[in-house]
GROMACS .gro file of C-alpha atoms in nm:
model
  278
    1MET     CA    1  -1.978   0.191  -1.681
    2ASN     CA    2  -1.763  -0.043  -1.472
    3PHE     CA    3  -1.636   0.177  -1.190
    4GLY     CA    4  -1.362   0.078  -0.943
    5VAL     CA    5  -1.283   0.229  -0.603
    6ILE     CA    6  -0.977   0.148  -0.393
    7GLY     CA    7  -1.029   0.205  -0.022
    8ALA     CA    8  -1.357   0.145   0.163
    9GLY     CA    9  -1.306   0.426   0.417
   10GLN     CA   10  -1.490   0.756   0.451
   11MET     CA   11  -1.398   0.883   0.103
   12GLY     CA   12  -1.384   0.553  -0.089
   13GLY     CA   13  -1.714   0.431   0.054
   14GLY     CA   14  -1.881   0.761  -0.032
   15ILE     CA   15  -1.749   0.756  -0.390
   16ALA     CA   16  -1.863   0.394  -0.434
   17GLN     CA   17  -2.210   0.477  -0.301
   18VAL     CA   18  -2.259   0.774  -0.533
   19ALA     CA   19  -2.132   0.573  -0.833
   20ALA     CA   20  -2.376   0.289  -0.755
   21GLN     CA   21  -2.662   0.539  -0.708
   22SER     CA   22  -2.583   0.664  -1.060
   23GLY     CA   23  -2.634   0.315  -1.203
   24PHE     CA   24  -2.266   0.220  -1.245
   25SER     CA   25  -2.146  -0.134  -1.163
   26VAL     CA   26  -1.899  -0.078  -0.881
   27VAL     CA   27  -1.606  -0.281  -0.745
   28VAL     CA   28  -1.468  -0.170  -0.406
   29GLN     CA   29  -1.135  -0.309  -0.287
   30ASP     CA   30  -0.959  -0.283   0.049
   31VAL     CA   31  -0.675  -0.477   0.209
   32LYS     CA   32  -0.882  -0.640   0.487
   33GLN     CA   33  -1.231  -0.790   0.493
   34GLU     CA   34  -1.309  -0.602   0.818
   35PHE     CA   35  -1.248  -0.268   0.640
   36LEU     CA   36  -1.489  -0.376   0.363
   37ASP     CA   37  -1.753  -0.483   0.619
   38ARG     CA   38  -1.723  -0.150   0.800
   39GLY     CA   39  -1.748   0.039   0.469
   40ARG     CA   40  -2.054  -0.161   0.367
   41THR     CA   41  -2.229  -0.081   0.697
   42VAL     CA   42  -2.167   0.294   0.651
   43ILE     CA   43  -2.304   0.280   0.294
   44GLU     CA   44  -2.615   0.087   0.413
   45LYS     CA   45  -2.687   0.351   0.679
   46SER     CA   46  -2.636   0.637   0.434
   47LEU     CA   47  -2.867   0.479   0.174
   48ALA     CA   48  -3.135   0.412   0.438
   49LYS     CA   49  -3.123   0.779   0.543
   50LEU     CA   50  -3.153   0.902   0.181
   51HIS     CA   51  -3.439   0.658   0.119
   52GLU     CA   52  -3.624   0.784   0.428
   53LYS     CA   53  -3.598   1.141   0.300
   54GLY     CA   54  -3.718   1.035  -0.046
   55ARG     CA   55  -3.388   1.133  -0.206
   56LEU     CA   56  -3.296   0.793  -0.347
   57THR     CA   57  -3.382   0.657  -0.691
   58GLY     CA   58  -3.472   0.291  -0.641
   59THR     CA   59  -3.433   0.100  -0.314
   60PRO     CA   60  -3.122   0.078  -0.093
   61GLU     CA   61  -3.106  -0.296  -0.181
   62GLU     CA   62  -3.094  -0.219  -0.556
   63VAL     CA   63  -2.810   0.030  -0.511
   64LEU     CA   64  -2.616  -0.204  -0.282
   65GLY     CA   65  -2.669  -0.483  -0.535
   66ARG     CA   66  -2.453  -0.289  -0.783
   67ILE     CA   67  -2.153  -0.289  -0.546
   68LYS     CA   68  -1.909  -0.579  -0.524
   69PHE     CA   69  -1.668  -0.584  -0.227
   70THR     CA   70  -1.331  -0.754  -0.270
   71THR     CA   71  -0.977  -0.778  -0.128
   72GLU     CA   72  -0.833  -0.859  -0.475
   73LEU     CA   73  -0.685  -0.590  -0.703
   74SER     CA   74  -0.724  -0.833  -0.996
   75ASP     CA   75  -1.102  -0.766  -0.982
   76PHE     CA   76  -1.035  -0.425  -1.144
   77ALA     CA   77  -0.922  -0.582  -1.474
   78ASP     CA   78  -1.242  -0.485  -1.664
   79CYS     CA   79  -1.300  -0.142  -1.507
   80ASP     CA   80  -1.343   0.164  -1.731
   81LEU     CA   81  -1.247   0.403  -1.450
   82VAL     CA   82  -1.072   0.328  -1.120
   83VAL     CA   83  -1.052   0.591  -0.843
   84GLU     CA   84  -0.797   0.549  -0.565
   85ALA     CA   85  -0.894   0.674  -0.217
   86ILE     CA   86  -0.629   0.537   0.019
   87VAL     CA   87  -0.390   0.694   0.272
   88GLU     CA   88  -0.240   1.034   0.175
   89ASN     CA   89   0.113   0.899   0.123
   90GLU     CA   90   0.291   0.937  -0.212
   91PRO     CA   91   0.515   0.622  -0.208
   92ILE     CA   92   0.217   0.400  -0.108
   93LYS     CA   93  -0.007   0.552  -0.379
   94ALA     CA   94   0.269   0.527  -0.642
   95GLN     CA   95   0.325   0.157  -0.563
   96LEU     CA   96  -0.050   0.091  -0.595
   97PHE     CA   97  -0.066   0.265  -0.935
   98ARG     CA   98   0.233   0.065  -1.061
   99GLN     CA   99   0.027  -0.249  -0.985
  100LEU     CA  100  -0.296  -0.109  -1.132
  101GLY     CA  101  -0.116  -0.009  -1.453
  102GLU     CA  102  -0.047  -0.379  -1.507
  103ILE     CA  103  -0.396  -0.502  -1.406
  104VAL     CA  104  -0.658  -0.261  -1.549
  105LYS     CA  105  -0.744  -0.304  -1.921
  106PRO     CA  106  -0.529  -0.082  -2.148
  107ASP     CA  107  -0.805   0.171  -2.227
  108GLY     CA  108  -0.915   0.198  -1.861
  109ILE     CA  109  -0.864   0.534  -1.688
  110LEU     CA  110  -0.689   0.559  -1.351
  111ALA     CA  111  -0.771   0.845  -1.113
  112SER     CA  112  -0.657   0.956  -0.770
  113ASN     CA  113  -0.874   1.123  -0.507
  114THR     CA  114  -0.560   1.272  -0.350
  115SER     CA  115  -0.612   1.609  -0.188
  116SER     CA  116  -0.260   1.739  -0.256
  117ILE     CA  117  -0.008   1.488  -0.402
  118PRO     CA  118   0.117   1.571  -0.756
  119ILE     CA  119  -0.098   1.400  -1.020
  120THR     CA  120   0.189   1.405  -1.272
  121SER     CA  121   0.409   1.202  -1.036
  122LEU     CA  122   0.139   0.936  -0.976
  123ALA     CA  123   0.058   0.932  -1.349
  124THR     CA  124   0.419   0.844  -1.431
  125ALA     CA  125   0.412   0.557  -1.178
  126SER     CA  126   0.097   0.417  -1.343
  127GLY     CA  127   0.269   0.371  -1.681
  128ARG     CA  128  -0.031   0.530  -1.859
  129PRO     CA  129   0.010   0.906  -1.795
  130GLU     CA  130  -0.226   1.008  -2.076
  131ARG     CA  131  -0.504   0.799  -1.917
  132PHE     CA  132  -0.445   0.929  -1.564
  133ILE     CA  133  -0.618   1.218  -1.383
  134GLY     CA  134  -0.702   1.362  -1.041
  135MET     CA  135  -1.065   1.329  -0.924
  136HIS     CA  136  -1.081   1.508  -0.590
  137PHE     CA  137  -1.420   1.450  -0.426
  138MET     CA  138  -1.527   1.649  -0.119
  139ASN     CA  139  -1.628   1.501   0.216
  140PRO     CA  140  -1.901   1.380   0.278
  141VAL     CA  141  -1.916   1.258  -0.082
  142PRO     CA  142  -2.293   1.182  -0.101
  143LEU     CA  143  -2.378   1.542  -0.003
  144MET     CA  144  -2.102   1.760  -0.152
  145GLN     CA  145  -2.137   1.889  -0.508
  146LEU     CA  146  -1.778   1.954  -0.613
  147VAL     CA  147  -1.530   1.729  -0.790
  148GLU     CA  148  -1.196   1.898  -0.858
  149VAL     CA  149  -1.069   1.749  -1.187
  150ILE     CA  150  -0.690   1.779  -1.204
  151ARG     CA  151  -0.499   1.716  -1.524
  152GLY     CA  152  -0.145   1.584  -1.500
  153TYR     CA  153   0.122   1.701  -1.745
  154SER     CA  154   0.032   1.429  -1.998
  155THR     CA  155  -0.343   1.378  -1.935
  156SER     CA  156  -0.522   1.357  -2.271
  157ASP     CA  157  -0.826   1.569  -2.364
  158GLU     CA  158  -1.023   1.245  -2.411
  159THR     CA  159  -0.944   1.131  -2.055
  160ALA     CA  160  -1.044   1.470  -1.909
  161GLN     CA  161  -1.368   1.462  -2.111
  162LYS     CA  162  -1.463   1.108  -2.001
  163VAL     CA  163  -1.393   1.180  -1.634
  164THR     CA  164  -1.585   1.510  -1.645
  165GLU     CA  165  -1.879   1.324  -1.801
  166ALA     CA  166  -1.860   1.048  -1.535
  167ALA     CA  167  -1.861   1.311  -1.257
  168ARG     CA  168  -2.172   1.473  -1.412
  169GLN     CA  169  -2.345   1.134  -1.434
  170MET     CA  170  -2.274   1.098  -1.061
  171GLY     CA  171  -2.467   1.421  -1.005
  172LYS     CA  172  -2.154   1.621  -0.926
  173THR     CA  173  -2.021   1.951  -1.062
  174PRO     CA  174  -1.673   1.892  -1.207
  175VAL     CA  175  -1.439   2.193  -1.205
  176GLU     CA  176  -1.104   2.166  -1.383
  177CYS     CA  177  -0.775   2.294  -1.244
  178ASN     CA  178  -0.405   2.234  -1.302
  179ASP     CA  179  -0.154   2.018  -1.118
  180PHE     CA  180   0.002   2.239  -0.850
  181PRO     CA  181   0.050   2.136  -0.484
  182GLY     CA  182  -0.288   2.138  -0.305
  183PHE     CA  183  -0.466   2.220  -0.635
  184VAL     CA  184  -0.716   2.502  -0.557
  185SER     CA  185  -0.930   2.370  -0.270
  186ASN     CA  186  -0.658   2.274  -0.024
  187ARG     CA  187  -0.410   2.543  -0.125
  188ILE     CA  188  -0.666   2.797  -0.002
  189LEU     CA  189  -0.837   2.596   0.276
  190MET     CA  190  -0.542   2.438   0.459
  191PRO     CA  191  -0.348   2.760   0.536
  192MET     CA  192  -0.672   2.894   0.691
  193LEU     CA  193  -0.706   2.586   0.916
  194ASN     CA  194  -0.334   2.605   0.998
  195GLU     CA  195  -0.371   2.974   1.093
  196ALA     CA  196  -0.664   2.888   1.323
  197ILE     CA  197  -0.440   2.627   1.492
  198GLN     CA  198  -0.167   2.894   1.532
  199CYS     CA  199  -0.424   3.119   1.701
  200VAL     CA  200  -0.491   2.842   1.957
  201MET     CA  201  -0.118   2.790   2.010
  202GLU     CA  202  -0.055   3.162   2.063
  203GLY     CA  203  -0.352   3.197   2.297
  204VAL     CA  204  -0.537   3.444   2.074
  205ALA     CA  205  -0.868   3.280   2.169
  206GLU     CA  206  -1.023   2.950   2.281
  207PRO     CA  207  -1.108   2.697   2.003
  208GLU     CA  208  -1.484   2.756   2.055
  209ALA     CA  209  -1.440   3.133   2.014
  210ILE     CA  210  -1.225   3.096   1.699
  211ASP     CA  211  -1.486   2.868   1.540
  212GLN     CA  212  -1.775   3.095   1.640
  213ILE     CA  213  -1.605   3.405   1.496
  214MET     CA  214  -1.553   3.233   1.160
  215LYS     CA  215  -1.905   3.089   1.154
  216LEU     CA  216  -2.086   3.408   1.248
  217GLY     CA  217  -1.847   3.656   1.087
  218MET     CA  218  -1.766   3.476   0.762
  219ASN     CA  219  -2.085   3.268   0.731
  220HIS     CA  220  -1.887   2.940   0.722
  221PRO     CA  221  -2.112   2.640   0.797
  222MET     CA  222  -1.854   2.503   1.046
  223GLY     CA  223  -1.556   2.658   1.218
  224PRO     CA  224  -1.200   2.584   1.099
  225LEU     CA  225  -1.104   2.379   1.407
  226THR     CA  226  -1.422   2.168   1.389
  227LEU     CA  227  -1.345   2.116   1.020
  228ALA     CA  228  -0.982   2.019   1.093
  229ASP     CA  229  -1.108   1.761   1.346
  230PHE     CA  230  -1.356   1.632   1.087
  231ILE     CA  231  -1.089   1.598   0.814
  232GLY     CA  232  -0.837   1.443   1.057
  233LEU     CA  233  -0.541   1.637   1.195
  234ASP     CA  234  -0.300   1.379   1.048
  235THR     CA  235  -0.447   1.444   0.701
  236CYS     CA  236  -0.424   1.822   0.756
  237LEU     CA  237  -0.057   1.783   0.855
  238ALA     CA  238   0.018   1.564   0.551
  239ILE     CA  239  -0.138   1.822   0.315
  240MET     CA  240   0.044   2.115   0.481
  241GLU     CA  241   0.373   1.926   0.440
  242VAL     CA  242   0.303   1.869   0.068
  243LEU     CA  243   0.225   2.242   0.027
  244HIS     CA  244   0.534   2.348   0.221
  245GLN     CA  245   0.764   2.114   0.033
  246GLY     CA  246   0.605   2.161  -0.309
  247LEU     CA  247   0.577   2.541  -0.303
  248GLY     CA  248   0.883   2.611  -0.086
  249ASP     CA  249   0.722   2.905   0.093
  250ASP     CA  250   0.726   2.934   0.473
  251LYS     CA  251   0.368   3.059   0.478
  252TYR     CA  252   0.274   2.691   0.430
  253ARG     CA  253   0.479   2.570   0.731
  254PRO     CA  254   0.262   2.342   0.951
  255SER     CA  255   0.186   2.483   1.295
  256PRO     CA  256   0.404   2.322   1.567
  257LEU     CA  257   0.082   2.260   1.764
  258LEU     CA  258  -0.065   2.064   1.472
  259ARG     CA  259   0.250   1.849   1.458
  260LYS     CA  260   0.247   1.795   1.837
  261MET     CA  261  -0.122   1.692   1.843
  262VAL     CA  262  -0.064   1.437   1.565
  263GLN     CA  263   0.237   1.298   1.754
  264ALA     CA  264   0.011   1.266   2.062
  265GLY     CA  265  -0.248   1.070   1.861
  266LEU     CA  266  -0.510   1.348   1.890
  267LEU     CA  267  -0.634   1.320   1.533
  268GLY     CA  268  -0.983   1.467   1.572
  269ARG     CA  269  -1.314   1.292   1.531
  270LYS     CA  270  -1.168   0.955   1.422
  271SER     CA  271  -0.955   0.919   1.737
  272GLY     CA  272  -1.222   1.062   1.970
  273ARG     CA  273  -1.025   1.376   2.050
  274GLY     CA  274  -0.867   1.669   1.868
  275PHE     CA  275  -0.955   2.031   1.941
  276TYR     CA  276  -1.281   1.889   2.078
  277SER     CA  277  -1.383   1.558   2.239
  278TYR     CA  278  -1.617   1.323   2.051
   0.00000   0.00000   0.00000
């Protein structure tokens, strides 16, 4: 399979790596060469680690040899499946899919790794709604099992079947759900993170205490505030806004503290500071 990935960041790089490990020929595109170089370095380190632990089929060089890095969207022309993993912004994604709809071969499938934006809306922008689907991978992609497969209003059975099969070939467990804001994963997860942030704002407990209570009491592998920092507080805010707007219920209103921290540039791990310092 010729597999395309747009975006060489945390998610895109992880998706490209797993696809290449599965034997697919992979094309990764990003807007700047420096983003591609950074993505390549992260993939190299991840492959070396897996190889050390004996969890890699073949050598890191063989896997990396199946990935082509490019700044040109035209390199996706022959792809069977292209997954978008860029910024969580609907107008930017829609514009990209309008371009891809013109570039990718007519029977190629387009997919978005969006964590909350309506698949039906992006599918319409692509001009091929029956060959469009949501493929929501979890972070970090090489380690996490789940792929949420989200059908848009017009997604064909054949498209859903091919994408489910591709996810299985990548060693993932695809689980199908319908196109509602936040799908299942983030509709349930994000209000929990948002509530933890409200607890900080209201002085219910210190961040460390909130995380410890959820880890020890609910058996979560990491606390909600650590997880919010890991995801990126700007991404959490963007998803909460999609939920609030799309479902129209005030229980999805982003915490004022979350909004304030994003305005202050405290985005979590990627900016060096969020609820914790990194």
